[in-house]
Amino acid sequence: MTRVAYLDVPATARWAARRGPERVIADLTDALERDFRRWPELETRPRLASHSRDGVIELMPAADATTFGFKLVNGHPLNPSRGYQTVTAVGMLADVHHGYPSFLAEMTILTALRTAATSALAARYLAPRGARTLALIGCGAQAEFQALGMRAELGIEHLRVFDVDPGAVAKLERNAKTLGFQVTVCTDAGDAARGADVVTTCTADKRNATVLLDADVVAGQHLNAIGGDCPGKTELEPATVRRASVFVEHEPQTRVEGEIQNQPADFPVTELWRVVVGEAPGRISTDELTIFDSVGFGVEDFTALRFVHDDLLREGQAPDELLQWLDLIAEPDDPKDLFSLVDGA
């Protein structure tokens, strides 16, 4: 009998807590860098998205020569007002050689970890030297993970935070202080950005919004724009994008979903993997304004799924107690006699 390893939400939380979330993000950042270095070897494609009035449901695939993976994820900005999470996700790995699934996992927590790791990887190449202050514009579910990722990568010590929801600000302030950050609560997004070396925008509203005014963005900053992740949804003023060096994950997807969706089709951008392999420069001067226009991409989920799977099933060790095992594969004694399973039941 072929069984599928399964990681549920409580087990993912225990795994992250046991390893330490900051350490997980740091190790995931390195794992992402390894996969970005082999980007041309990977099967990459824009995600399949189904949009509705209330949000979006997306399928995000990626593969290499031995493993196929995908994530099923939603994004529904009004969900918190209805008692639901804005973003939830599940993911799966399958063996390319026979097509059988091998791993099923929750990916709501994993997505937060991999998004923070992707931001940290971009900051490795794009953030100004000596960055110690991070502005977090949007204090929702991603915020603590983003802070930990930037501390692991850059040594961030001070957070300047703003959200239109005072409850979200209070939540982040409480958690961040417990994690050892200095926290300044700001009056608006511009106030948060002023004095910050790195600015992360992570808001949920599904519309073309100006979360951060161009007048509040200064030369030398690195903007980590991760909230504009579907058509019709942006966070930055077009003028800010036009005067920056812009880096993206997968250009065909970002042209439709990212901050650059409101720019001309020939607006110049650089895919981050090209910087990682040395084909293109990252930050080239102290006064350069850089933007990582991140919309999330299937390779990042592929990396995260394989990372946690391999961590829990290390070669030569007994399966981790956090894993469960599911009988998801129909395997009759005669591969051509599927009916026998129903008849015998």
Coordinates of C-alpha atoms in Angstrom, one line a residue:
M1 CA 0.0 0.0 0.0
T2 CA 1.3 3.4 -1.0
R3 CA 0.6 6.0 1.7
V4 CA 0.8 9.8 1.4
A5 CA 2.6 11.8 4.1
Y6 CA 0.3 14.5 5.6
L7 CA 1.2 17.6 7.6
D8 CA -1.7 19.4 9.3
V9 CA -1.9 22.8 10.8
P10 CA -1.1 21.9 14.4
A11 CA 1.8 19.8 13.3
T12 CA 3.1 22.6 11.1
A13 CA 2.9 25.1 14.0
R14 CA 4.8 22.6 16.3
W15 CA 7.4 22.1 13.6
A16 CA 8.0 25.8 13.2
A17 CA 8.0 26.4 16.9
R18 CA 10.4 23.5 17.5
R19 CA 12.9 24.7 14.9
G20 CA 12.2 28.4 15.7
P21 CA 10.4 30.5 13.1
E22 CA 13.3 32.8 12.5
R23 CA 15.6 29.9 11.9
V24 CA 13.1 28.3 9.6
I25 CA 12.8 31.5 7.5
A26 CA 16.6 31.8 7.3
D27 CA 17.0 28.2 6.2
L28 CA 14.1 28.6 3.7
T29 CA 15.9 31.7 2.3
D30 CA 18.9 29.6 1.6
A31 CA 16.8 26.9 0.0
L32 CA 15.1 29.5 -2.2
E33 CA 18.4 30.8 -3.3
R34 CA 19.5 27.3 -4.3
D35 CA 16.3 26.9 -6.4
F36 CA 16.6 30.3 -7.9
R37 CA 20.1 29.4 -9.0
R38 CA 18.6 26.5 -11.1
W39 CA 15.6 28.5 -12.3
P40 CA 16.1 27.6 -16.0
E41 CA 15.9 23.9 -15.1
L42 CA 12.5 24.3 -13.4
E43 CA 9.1 24.1 -15.1
T44 CA 7.6 27.6 -14.4
R45 CA 4.3 29.1 -15.4
P46 CA 1.9 31.8 -14.2
R47 CA -0.7 30.7 -11.8
L48 CA -4.3 29.8 -12.8
A49 CA -6.6 32.3 -11.1
S50 CA -10.4 32.3 -10.7
H51 CA -11.6 35.7 -9.7
S52 CA -14.9 36.6 -8.1
R53 CA -16.5 39.7 -6.5
D54 CA -15.2 38.7 -3.1
G55 CA -11.7 37.4 -3.9
V56 CA -9.6 35.0 -5.8
I57 CA -8.8 31.3 -5.8
E58 CA -5.5 30.3 -7.4
L59 CA -3.6 27.2 -8.4
M60 CA 0.2 27.6 -8.4
P61 CA 2.3 24.8 -10.0
A62 CA 6.0 24.2 -10.4
A63 CA 8.2 21.1 -11.1
D64 CA 11.6 19.8 -11.8
A65 CA 12.7 16.5 -13.4
T66 CA 11.7 14.4 -10.4
T67 CA 8.9 16.2 -8.5
F68 CA 5.8 18.1 -9.3
G69 CA 4.2 20.5 -6.8
F70 CA 1.3 22.8 -6.5
K71 CA -0.5 25.1 -4.0
L72 CA -4.2 25.9 -3.9
V73 CA -4.7 29.3 -2.3
N74 CA -7.3 31.9 -1.8
G75 CA -7.2 35.7 -1.2
H76 CA -10.4 37.2 0.2
P77 CA -9.9 40.7 1.7
L78 CA -13.3 40.8 3.4
N79 CA -12.8 37.5 5.2
P80 CA -11.6 38.9 8.6
S81 CA -14.9 40.8 9.0
R82 CA -16.7 37.5 8.5
G83 CA -14.5 35.5 10.9
Y84 CA -12.4 33.9 8.2
Q85 CA -8.7 34.2 7.3
T86 CA -7.8 36.4 4.3
V87 CA -5.5 33.7 2.9
T88 CA -5.6 30.0 3.4
A89 CA -3.7 27.3 1.4
V90 CA -3.0 23.6 0.9
G91 CA -0.2 22.1 -1.1
M92 CA 0.9 18.8 -2.6
L93 CA 4.0 17.1 -4.0
A94 CA 3.9 14.2 -6.5
D95 CA 6.5 11.9 -8.0
V96 CA 7.1 12.7 -11.7
H97 CA 8.1 9.1 -12.5
H98 CA 4.7 7.5 -11.6
G99 CA 2.5 10.4 -10.9
Y100 CA 1.6 9.3 -7.3
P101 CA 1.2 12.1 -4.7
S102 CA 3.8 11.8 -2.0
F103 CA 3.1 14.7 0.4
L104 CA 0.0 16.7 1.4
A105 CA 0.4 19.8 3.6
E106 CA -1.4 22.8 5.0
M107 CA 0.2 25.8 3.5
T108 CA -1.3 28.8 5.3
I109 CA 1.5 28.8 7.8
L110 CA 4.0 27.6 5.2
T111 CA 3.0 30.4 2.9
A112 CA 3.7 33.0 5.6
L113 CA 7.1 31.4 6.2
R114 CA 8.0 31.2 2.5
T115 CA 6.8 34.7 1.7
A116 CA 9.0 36.1 4.5
A117 CA 11.9 34.0 3.1
T118 CA 11.3 35.3 -0.5
S119 CA 11.3 38.9 0.9
A120 CA 14.6 38.1 2.7
L121 CA 16.2 36.7 -0.4
A122 CA 15.3 39.8 -2.4
A123 CA 16.7 42.0 0.5
R124 CA 19.9 39.9 0.4
Y125 CA 20.6 41.5 -3.1
L126 CA 18.6 44.7 -3.0
A127 CA 18.5 46.2 0.5
P128 CA 20.9 49.0 1.5
R129 CA 24.0 48.0 3.5
G130 CA 23.6 48.5 7.2
A131 CA 19.8 48.4 7.2
R132 CA 18.4 48.3 10.7
T133 CA 14.9 49.8 10.4
L134 CA 11.9 48.2 8.7
A135 CA 8.6 49.9 8.0
L136 CA 5.7 47.6 8.0
I137 CA 2.7 49.1 6.3
G138 CA 0.0 46.5 6.9
C139 CA 0.1 44.7 10.2
G140 CA -2.0 41.6 9.4
A141 CA -1.1 37.9 9.3
Q142 CA 2.2 38.3 7.4
A143 CA 3.7 41.1 9.5
E144 CA 5.6 39.1 12.2
F145 CA 7.0 36.7 9.7
Q146 CA 8.2 39.6 7.5
A147 CA 9.9 41.2 10.5
L148 CA 11.6 37.9 11.5
G149 CA 12.8 37.3 7.9
M150 CA 14.3 40.8 7.7
R151 CA 16.0 40.4 11.0
A152 CA 17.5 37.0 10.0
E153 CA 18.8 38.4 6.8
L154 CA 19.6 42.1 7.5
G155 CA 19.8 42.4 11.3
I156 CA 16.7 44.6 11.5
E157 CA 16.2 45.8 15.0
H158 CA 13.5 48.6 14.8
L159 CA 10.0 48.4 13.3
R160 CA 7.9 51.4 12.3
V161 CA 4.4 50.1 11.9
F162 CA 1.0 51.4 10.5
D163 CA -2.3 49.8 9.7
V164 CA -5.8 51.3 9.2
D165 CA -7.0 48.7 11.7
P166 CA -5.8 49.7 15.3
G167 CA -6.4 46.1 16.4
A168 CA -3.9 44.8 13.9
V169 CA -1.4 47.4 15.1
A170 CA -1.9 46.4 18.7
K171 CA -1.5 42.8 17.9
L172 CA 1.8 43.4 16.0
E173 CA 3.2 45.7 18.6
R174 CA 2.5 43.1 21.3
N175 CA 4.0 40.2 19.3
A176 CA 7.0 42.1 18.0
K177 CA 8.0 43.4 21.4
T178 CA 7.9 39.8 22.7
L179 CA 10.2 38.8 19.8
G180 CA 12.7 41.5 20.9
F181 CA 12.0 44.3 18.3
Q182 CA 11.9 48.0 19.1
V183 CA 8.5 49.2 17.8
T184 CA 7.3 52.6 16.9
V185 CA 3.6 53.0 16.1
C186 CA 3.1 55.5 13.3
T187 CA 0.2 57.8 12.4
D188 CA 0.1 57.0 8.7
A189 CA 2.0 55.1 6.0
G190 CA 4.2 58.1 5.2
D191 CA 5.2 58.4 8.8
A192 CA 6.1 54.7 8.9
A193 CA 8.3 55.0 5.8
R194 CA 10.2 58.0 6.9
G195 CA 13.4 56.9 8.5
A196 CA 13.1 53.3 7.4
D197 CA 15.8 51.5 5.3
V198 CA 13.4 48.9 4.1
V199 CA 9.6 49.4 3.6
T200 CA 7.3 46.4 3.3
T201 CA 3.8 47.1 2.0
C202 CA 1.4 44.2 2.8
T203 CA -2.2 45.2 2.6
A204 CA -5.3 43.2 1.5
D205 CA -7.7 45.6 -0.2
K206 CA -8.5 44.2 -3.7
R207 CA -8.2 47.4 -5.7
N208 CA -5.8 49.9 -7.2
A209 CA -4.8 51.7 -4.0
T210 CA -2.1 54.2 -3.1
V211 CA -1.0 52.8 0.2
L212 CA 2.3 54.8 0.1
L213 CA 2.7 58.2 -1.5
D214 CA 5.6 58.8 -3.8
A215 CA 6.5 61.9 -1.8
D216 CA 7.1 59.7 1.2
V217 CA 9.6 57.4 -0.6
V218 CA 13.2 58.5 -0.6
A219 CA 16.3 57.6 -2.6
G220 CA 18.3 54.7 -1.2
Q221 CA 15.3 52.8 0.3
H222 CA 14.3 49.3 -0.7
L223 CA 10.6 48.7 -1.1
N224 CA 9.3 45.2 -0.6
A225 CA 5.8 45.5 -2.3
I226 CA 4.1 42.2 -1.6
G227 CA 0.4 43.2 -1.2
G228 CA -0.4 43.9 -4.9
D229 CA -0.8 40.3 -6.0
C230 CA -3.7 40.2 -8.5
P231 CA -5.1 42.2 -11.4
G232 CA -6.5 45.5 -10.3
K233 CA -4.7 45.5 -7.0
T234 CA -1.7 47.8 -6.3
E235 CA -0.1 49.7 -3.4
L236 CA 2.4 52.1 -4.8
E237 CA 2.0 55.3 -6.8
P238 CA 3.0 54.7 -10.5
A239 CA 5.5 57.5 -10.2
T240 CA 7.4 55.6 -7.5
V241 CA 7.6 52.6 -9.7
R242 CA 8.9 54.6 -12.7
R243 CA 11.8 56.1 -10.8
A244 CA 12.9 52.8 -9.2
S245 CA 14.9 49.7 -10.3
V246 CA 12.2 47.0 -10.3
F247 CA 12.8 43.3 -9.7
V248 CA 10.2 40.6 -10.1
E249 CA 9.7 36.9 -9.7
H250 CA 8.2 35.8 -13.1
E251 CA 7.7 38.7 -15.5
P252 CA 4.7 37.3 -17.4
Q253 CA 2.8 36.9 -14.1
T254 CA 3.9 40.2 -12.6
R255 CA 2.9 42.2 -15.7
V256 CA -0.7 41.2 -15.0
E257 CA -0.7 41.1 -11.2
G258 CA 2.0 43.3 -9.8
E259 CA 2.7 47.0 -9.3
I260 CA 4.0 47.1 -12.9
Q261 CA 0.5 46.2 -14.3
N262 CA -0.1 50.0 -14.7
Q263 CA 3.1 50.6 -16.5
P264 CA 3.8 50.3 -20.3
A265 CA 4.4 46.8 -21.7
D266 CA 8.0 47.6 -22.3
F267 CA 8.7 49.0 -18.8
P268 CA 12.0 47.5 -17.8
V269 CA 12.2 44.9 -15.0
T270 CA 14.7 42.3 -13.9
E271 CA 13.7 38.8 -12.7
L272 CA 15.3 38.1 -9.4
W273 CA 16.8 34.7 -10.4
R274 CA 19.0 36.6 -12.9
V275 CA 20.5 38.6 -10.0
V276 CA 21.0 35.5 -8.0
V277 CA 23.0 33.7 -10.7
G278 CA 25.0 36.8 -11.5
E279 CA 23.4 37.6 -14.9
A280 CA 22.1 41.0 -13.8
P281 CA 23.1 43.4 -11.0
G282 CA 21.1 43.9 -7.9
R283 CA 21.6 47.2 -5.9
I284 CA 24.3 49.2 -7.6
S285 CA 24.4 52.4 -5.6
T286 CA 23.6 53.8 -2.2
D287 CA 21.1 56.3 -3.5
E288 CA 19.3 53.8 -5.8
L289 CA 15.6 53.1 -5.1
T290 CA 14.8 49.4 -5.5
I291 CA 11.5 47.7 -5.6
F292 CA 10.8 44.0 -5.2
D293 CA 7.4 43.7 -6.9
S294 CA 6.5 40.4 -5.4
V295 CA 3.2 38.7 -6.3
G296 CA 4.1 35.2 -5.1
F297 CA 5.2 32.4 -7.4
G298 CA 4.8 28.6 -7.6
V299 CA 8.5 28.0 -7.3
E300 CA 8.5 29.4 -3.8
D301 CA 5.8 27.0 -2.7
F302 CA 7.6 24.2 -4.5
T303 CA 10.7 25.0 -2.4
A304 CA 8.8 25.3 0.8
L305 CA 6.9 22.0 0.4
R306 CA 10.1 20.1 -0.4
F307 CA 12.0 21.8 2.4
V308 CA 9.5 20.8 5.1
H309 CA 9.0 17.3 3.6
D310 CA 12.7 16.6 3.5
D311 CA 13.2 18.1 7.0
L312 CA 10.6 15.7 8.4
L313 CA 11.7 12.7 6.4
R314 CA 15.5 12.9 6.6
E315 CA 17.3 10.0 5.0
G316 CA 18.3 7.3 7.5
Q317 CA 15.9 8.6 10.2
A318 CA 12.5 7.3 11.3
P319 CA 9.5 9.4 10.0
D320 CA 8.9 12.4 12.1
E321 CA 6.1 12.0 14.7
L322 CA 4.5 15.2 13.4
L323 CA 3.5 13.4 10.1
Q324 CA 0.3 11.5 9.6
W325 CA -0.2 9.0 6.7
L326 CA -3.2 8.9 4.4
D327 CA -4.4 6.1 2.1
L328 CA -5.1 8.3 -0.9
I329 CA -3.9 6.0 -3.7
A330 CA -6.3 3.4 -5.1
E331 CA -4.1 0.2 -5.6
P332 CA -6.1 -2.9 -6.6
D333 CA -4.1 -6.2 -6.8
D334 CA -4.7 -6.0 -10.5
P335 CA -3.9 -2.5 -11.7
K336 CA -6.6 -2.8 -14.4
D337 CA -9.3 -4.0 -12.1
L338 CA -10.3 -0.8 -10.2
F339 CA -13.8 -2.1 -9.8
S340 CA -12.6 -4.9 -7.5
L341 CA -12.1 -2.3 -4.8
V342 CA -15.7 -1.3 -4.9
D343 CA -16.9 -4.8 -5.4
G344 CA -14.9 -6.0 -2.4
A345 CA -16.0 -3.3 -0.1

